[in-house]
Amino acid sequence: MTKSKEINFKLIFCVMLLCCFGIVMQYSASRYNAFKETGDSLFYVKKQVIAFAVGIMALVMGTKVNTSFYKKIKWYLLVISIILLAIIFIPMLGVEKYGARRWLNLGLFTIQPSEFSKFGLMFFLAGYIHEHKLDKVRNLIVPIIATGIICVLIMLEPNMSITMLVGLSVLIMLVCGGIKGRYMLALAVPVIILVFVLIFAEPYRVKRILAFINPWENSRDEGFQLIQSFYALSGGGVFGVGLFNSRQKYTFLPFAESDFIFAIIGEELGFIGSIAVILVFTYVVFLGVKVAMKAKDSYSSLLAVGITAIIACQTLLNVAVVTGSIPPTGLPLPFISNGGSSLVVFLYVVGVLVRIGKEADDTHLLYTRHKMK
């Protein structure tokens, strides 16, 4: 087995492990609330299993598409990403939940366009940066505008967490794409100012910041979820209370099956189990970086960087929120949290990573044969 094949095998194995573990944790975290809300304790689990099955097919599909195809259609991917985000504001198409319009109604099911668009932007930027060096100001205009449009549409939902995720991932891509330090500094200053403006523009975001600073001051409102997360993590101790034995999932911890599932993991499996999950994610990111380093060309490398950056940043942000390291914001844990759109899209891009590794192997083999001749 060649080196890239070993990386691909390990990558798929780790991702499948996370997905299967996620289904188990879905059963534990959601069965009480699911029965209370729908009369079916397996309601969320069934949805996740279906999404997992579709996601496996998406992963296989991702391994079959030549990466050069994405480079050819990068502008279409950007336009589709923008359209998907825009049409959720059309009445009857967009679905509003918890005060946010983030879902698109497709009849039999709903999808979350931001899950597709954040990767669509990465595919576009990889192609654009590959064709245009970032050593000139004019070559930064298109990436800035594209990122700005995507972020503005996501903010209008509103969804600041995904906006932050996109911003961090784009920053990583620009750095890996060779942007000059002074240009990065010139971009960073207005972005930081804009973040503060956006926070203080909405009262609920200010409340979340205050809840992060001192959640016990408003323990029945904005600070409630974070406090319950603390109770779950502290209750788990070193070894946890045991699988399926969480107490916080019984209506105490909101969104236990989605944004705060890591708190349930910490309660049931303890510090040891939590660290084990983080280590698996770390290894997945490490493998993604290795795929990027071994890619056949700069486009494939940048594409692998963009995909890996989103996996890394989203995992980091989710764990940071649950542990109270950053202000609360809704963001699912990749491969584990409940959410069909997220799971299917993440599995597809893992397939793309596998394809990048395979193409690197094929290129190396052709080069070796040519050299032998």
mmCIF file of C-alpha atoms in Angstrom, residues 182-335:
data_model
loop_
_atom_site.group_PDB
_atom_site.id
_atom_site.type_symbol
_atom_site.label_atom_id
_atom_site.label_comp_id
_atom_site.label_asym_id
_atom_site.label_seq_id
_atom_site.Cartn_x
_atom_site.Cartn_y
_atom_site.Cartn_z
ATOM 1 C CA ARG A 182 1.240 43.702 4.963
ATOM 2 C CA TYR A 183 -1.808 42.819 2.887
ATOM 3 C CA MET A 184 -2.997 40.422 5.572
ATOM 4 C CA LEU A 185 -2.589 43.126 8.207
ATOM 5 C CA ALA A 186 -4.498 45.592 6.041
ATOM 6 C CA LEU A 187 -7.358 43.080 5.784
ATOM 7 C CA ALA A 188 -7.280 42.035 9.447
ATOM 8 C CA VAL A 189 -7.834 45.498 10.933
ATOM 9 C CA PRO A 190 -11.167 46.311 9.204
ATOM 10 C CA VAL A 191 -12.379 42.726 9.720
ATOM 11 C CA ILE A 192 -11.744 42.933 13.476
ATOM 12 C CA ILE A 193 -13.542 46.283 13.622
ATOM 13 C CA LEU A 194 -16.455 44.825 11.645
ATOM 14 C CA VAL A 195 -16.740 41.871 14.049
ATOM 15 C CA PHE A 196 -17.137 44.247 17.001
ATOM 16 C CA VAL A 197 -19.681 46.322 15.076
ATOM 17 C CA LEU A 198 -21.721 43.206 14.262
ATOM 18 C CA ILE A 199 -21.624 42.038 17.872
ATOM 19 C CA PHE A 200 -22.841 45.319 19.306
ATOM 20 C CA ALA A 201 -25.376 45.842 16.509
ATOM 21 C CA GLU A 202 -27.601 43.086 17.928
ATOM 22 C CA PRO A 203 -28.639 43.106 21.627
ATOM 23 C CA TYR A 204 -28.812 39.287 21.801
ATOM 24 C CA ARG A 205 -25.140 39.033 20.806
ATOM 25 C CA VAL A 206 -24.179 41.472 23.568
ATOM 26 C CA LYS A 207 -26.168 39.330 26.006
ATOM 27 C CA ARG A 208 -24.241 36.261 24.871
ATOM 28 C CA ILE A 209 -20.944 38.029 25.493
ATOM 29 C CA LEU A 210 -22.097 39.029 28.980
ATOM 30 C CA ALA A 211 -23.317 35.473 29.605
ATOM 31 C CA PHE A 212 -19.893 34.179 28.599
ATOM 32 C CA ILE A 213 -18.158 36.547 31.028
ATOM 33 C CA ASN A 214 -20.465 35.653 33.933
ATOM 34 C CA PRO A 215 -23.137 33.052 33.036
ATOM 35 C CA TRP A 216 -24.400 32.849 36.650
ATOM 36 C CA GLU A 217 -25.485 36.485 36.587
ATOM 37 C CA ASN A 218 -28.300 35.535 34.207
ATOM 38 C CA SER A 219 -28.529 31.822 34.948
ATOM 39 C CA ARG A 220 -32.143 31.399 33.782
ATOM 40 C CA ASP A 221 -31.746 33.087 30.414
ATOM 41 C CA GLU A 222 -28.607 33.649 28.326
ATOM 42 C CA GLY A 223 -26.294 31.916 30.796
ATOM 43 C CA PHE A 224 -28.498 28.830 31.239
ATOM 44 C CA GLN A 225 -27.111 26.704 28.404
ATOM 45 C CA LEU A 226 -23.481 27.329 29.265
ATOM 46 C CA ILE A 227 -24.075 26.555 32.943
ATOM 47 C CA GLN A 228 -25.786 23.283 32.047
ATOM 48 C CA SER A 229 -22.828 22.440 29.819
ATOM 49 C CA PHE A 230 -20.485 23.076 32.763
ATOM 50 C CA TYR A 231 -22.611 20.784 34.944
ATOM 51 C CA ALA A 232 -22.418 18.045 32.311
ATOM 52 C CA LEU A 233 -18.647 18.286 31.883
ATOM 53 C CA SER A 234 -17.912 18.560 35.592
ATOM 54 C CA GLY A 235 -20.354 15.737 36.385
ATOM 55 C CA GLY A 236 -18.479 13.438 34.028
ATOM 56 C CA GLY A 237 -15.208 13.828 35.905
ATOM 57 C CA VAL A 238 -12.287 11.756 34.673
ATOM 58 C CA PHE A 239 -14.048 8.582 33.514
ATOM 59 C CA GLY A 240 -17.663 9.742 33.051
ATOM 60 C CA VAL A 241 -20.971 8.542 34.473
ATOM 61 C CA GLY A 242 -21.189 5.812 31.839
ATOM 62 C CA LEU A 243 -22.558 5.571 28.300
ATOM 63 C CA PHE A 244 -26.307 6.400 28.133
ATOM 64 C CA ASN A 245 -26.287 7.577 31.775
ATOM 65 C CA SER A 246 -26.206 11.352 31.223
ATOM 66 C CA ARG A 247 -28.540 13.385 33.417
ATOM 67 C CA GLN A 248 -28.241 16.725 31.605
ATOM 68 C CA LYS A 249 -29.928 15.381 28.459
ATOM 69 C CA TYR A 250 -33.244 15.194 30.330
ATOM 70 C CA THR A 251 -34.380 18.680 29.196
ATOM 71 C CA PHE A 252 -31.664 20.419 31.239
ATOM 72 C CA LEU A 253 -29.187 21.004 28.381
ATOM 73 C CA PRO A 254 -30.729 22.600 25.250
ATOM 74 C CA PHE A 255 -29.594 21.212 21.864
ATOM 75 C CA ALA A 256 -27.938 18.232 23.559
ATOM 76 C CA GLU A 257 -28.106 16.244 20.309
ATOM 77 C CA SER A 258 -26.623 18.974 18.115
ATOM 78 C CA ASP A 259 -24.539 22.003 19.115
ATOM 79 C CA PHE A 260 -23.832 20.765 22.669
ATOM 80 C CA ILE A 261 -23.388 17.040 22.086
ATOM 81 C CA PHE A 262 -19.757 17.318 23.189
ATOM 82 C CA ALA A 263 -21.032 18.183 26.686
ATOM 83 C CA ILE A 264 -22.958 14.883 26.748
ATOM 84 C CA ILE A 265 -19.809 13.078 25.585
ATOM 85 C CA GLY A 266 -17.908 14.693 28.442
ATOM 86 C CA GLU A 267 -20.587 13.738 30.971
ATOM 87 C CA GLU A 268 -20.926 10.118 29.873
ATOM 88 C CA LEU A 269 -17.328 9.330 28.905
ATOM 89 C CA GLY A 270 -15.509 11.831 31.092
ATOM 90 C CA PHE A 271 -12.277 13.686 30.474
ATOM 91 C CA ILE A 272 -10.660 10.554 29.036
ATOM 92 C CA GLY A 273 -13.410 10.033 26.475
ATOM 93 C CA SER A 274 -13.483 13.719 25.531
ATOM 94 C CA ILE A 275 -9.736 13.767 24.930
ATOM 95 C CA ALA A 276 -10.007 10.580 22.859
ATOM 96 C CA VAL A 277 -12.601 12.239 20.591
ATOM 97 C CA ILE A 278 -10.452 15.380 20.259
ATOM 98 C CA LEU A 279 -7.419 13.228 19.386
ATOM 99 C CA VAL A 280 -9.346 11.481 16.585
ATOM 100 C CA PHE A 281 -10.354 14.875 15.164
ATOM 101 C CA THR A 282 -6.744 16.060 15.490
ATOM 102 C CA TYR A 283 -5.561 13.018 13.564
ATOM 103 C CA VAL A 284 -8.143 13.647 10.830
ATOM 104 C CA VAL A 285 -6.840 17.216 10.481
ATOM 105 C CA PHE A 286 -3.253 15.920 10.469
ATOM 106 C CA LEU A 287 -4.129 13.511 7.651
ATOM 107 C CA GLY A 288 -5.826 16.348 5.746
ATOM 108 C CA VAL A 289 -2.640 18.408 6.014
ATOM 109 C CA LYS A 290 -0.600 15.458 4.725
ATOM 110 C CA VAL A 291 -2.958 15.126 1.748
ATOM 111 C CA ALA A 292 -2.441 18.848 1.024
ATOM 112 C CA MET A 293 1.349 18.471 1.222
ATOM 113 C CA LYS A 294 1.389 15.509 -1.154
ATOM 114 C CA ALA A 295 -1.114 16.928 -3.677
ATOM 115 C CA LYS A 296 -0.196 16.862 -7.360
ATOM 116 C CA ASP A 297 -0.456 20.654 -7.859
ATOM 117 C CA SER A 298 -1.138 23.913 -6.041
ATOM 118 C CA TYR A 299 -4.865 23.815 -6.808
ATOM 119 C CA SER A 300 -5.360 20.385 -5.251
ATOM 120 C CA SER A 301 -3.194 21.427 -2.326
ATOM 121 C CA LEU A 302 -5.206 24.601 -1.683
ATOM 122 C CA LEU A 303 -8.464 22.667 -2.008
ATOM 123 C CA ALA A 304 -7.263 20.181 0.604
ATOM 124 C CA VAL A 305 -6.212 23.094 2.823
ATOM 125 C CA GLY A 306 -9.663 24.711 2.548
ATOM 126 C CA ILE A 307 -11.508 21.483 3.379
ATOM 127 C CA THR A 308 -9.183 20.650 6.267
ATOM 128 C CA ALA A 309 -9.380 24.217 7.599
ATOM 129 C CA ILE A 310 -13.179 24.030 7.880
ATOM 130 C CA ILE A 311 -13.043 20.647 9.653
ATOM 131 C CA ALA A 312 -10.389 21.948 12.056
ATOM 132 C CA CYS A 313 -11.951 25.347 12.740
ATOM 133 C CA GLN A 314 -15.490 24.017 13.168
ATOM 134 C CA THR A 315 -14.331 21.339 15.598
ATOM 135 C CA LEU A 316 -12.252 23.854 17.538
ATOM 136 C CA LEU A 317 -15.082 26.399 17.737
ATOM 137 C CA ASN A 318 -17.636 23.806 18.843
ATOM 138 C CA VAL A 319 -15.434 22.430 21.628
ATOM 139 C CA ALA A 320 -14.454 25.968 22.670
ATOM 140 C CA VAL A 321 -18.129 26.977 23.023
ATOM 141 C CA VAL A 322 -19.095 23.870 24.993
ATOM 142 C CA THR A 323 -16.167 24.313 27.400
ATOM 143 C CA GLY A 324 -16.869 28.032 27.845
ATOM 144 C CA SER A 325 -13.632 29.117 26.149
ATOM 145 C CA ILE A 326 -15.438 31.482 23.762
ATOM 146 C CA PRO A 327 -18.903 33.106 23.815
ATOM 147 C CA PRO A 328 -21.818 30.725 23.025
ATOM 148 C CA THR A 329 -22.639 30.337 19.339
ATOM 149 C CA GLY A 330 -24.488 27.579 17.509
ATOM 150 C CA LEU A 331 -22.144 25.353 15.506
ATOM 151 C CA PRO A 332 -22.426 21.554 15.136
ATOM 152 C CA LEU A 333 -19.565 19.160 15.827
ATOM 153 C CA PRO A 334 -18.558 17.659 12.441
ATOM 154 C CA PHE A 335 -19.585 14.021 11.824
#
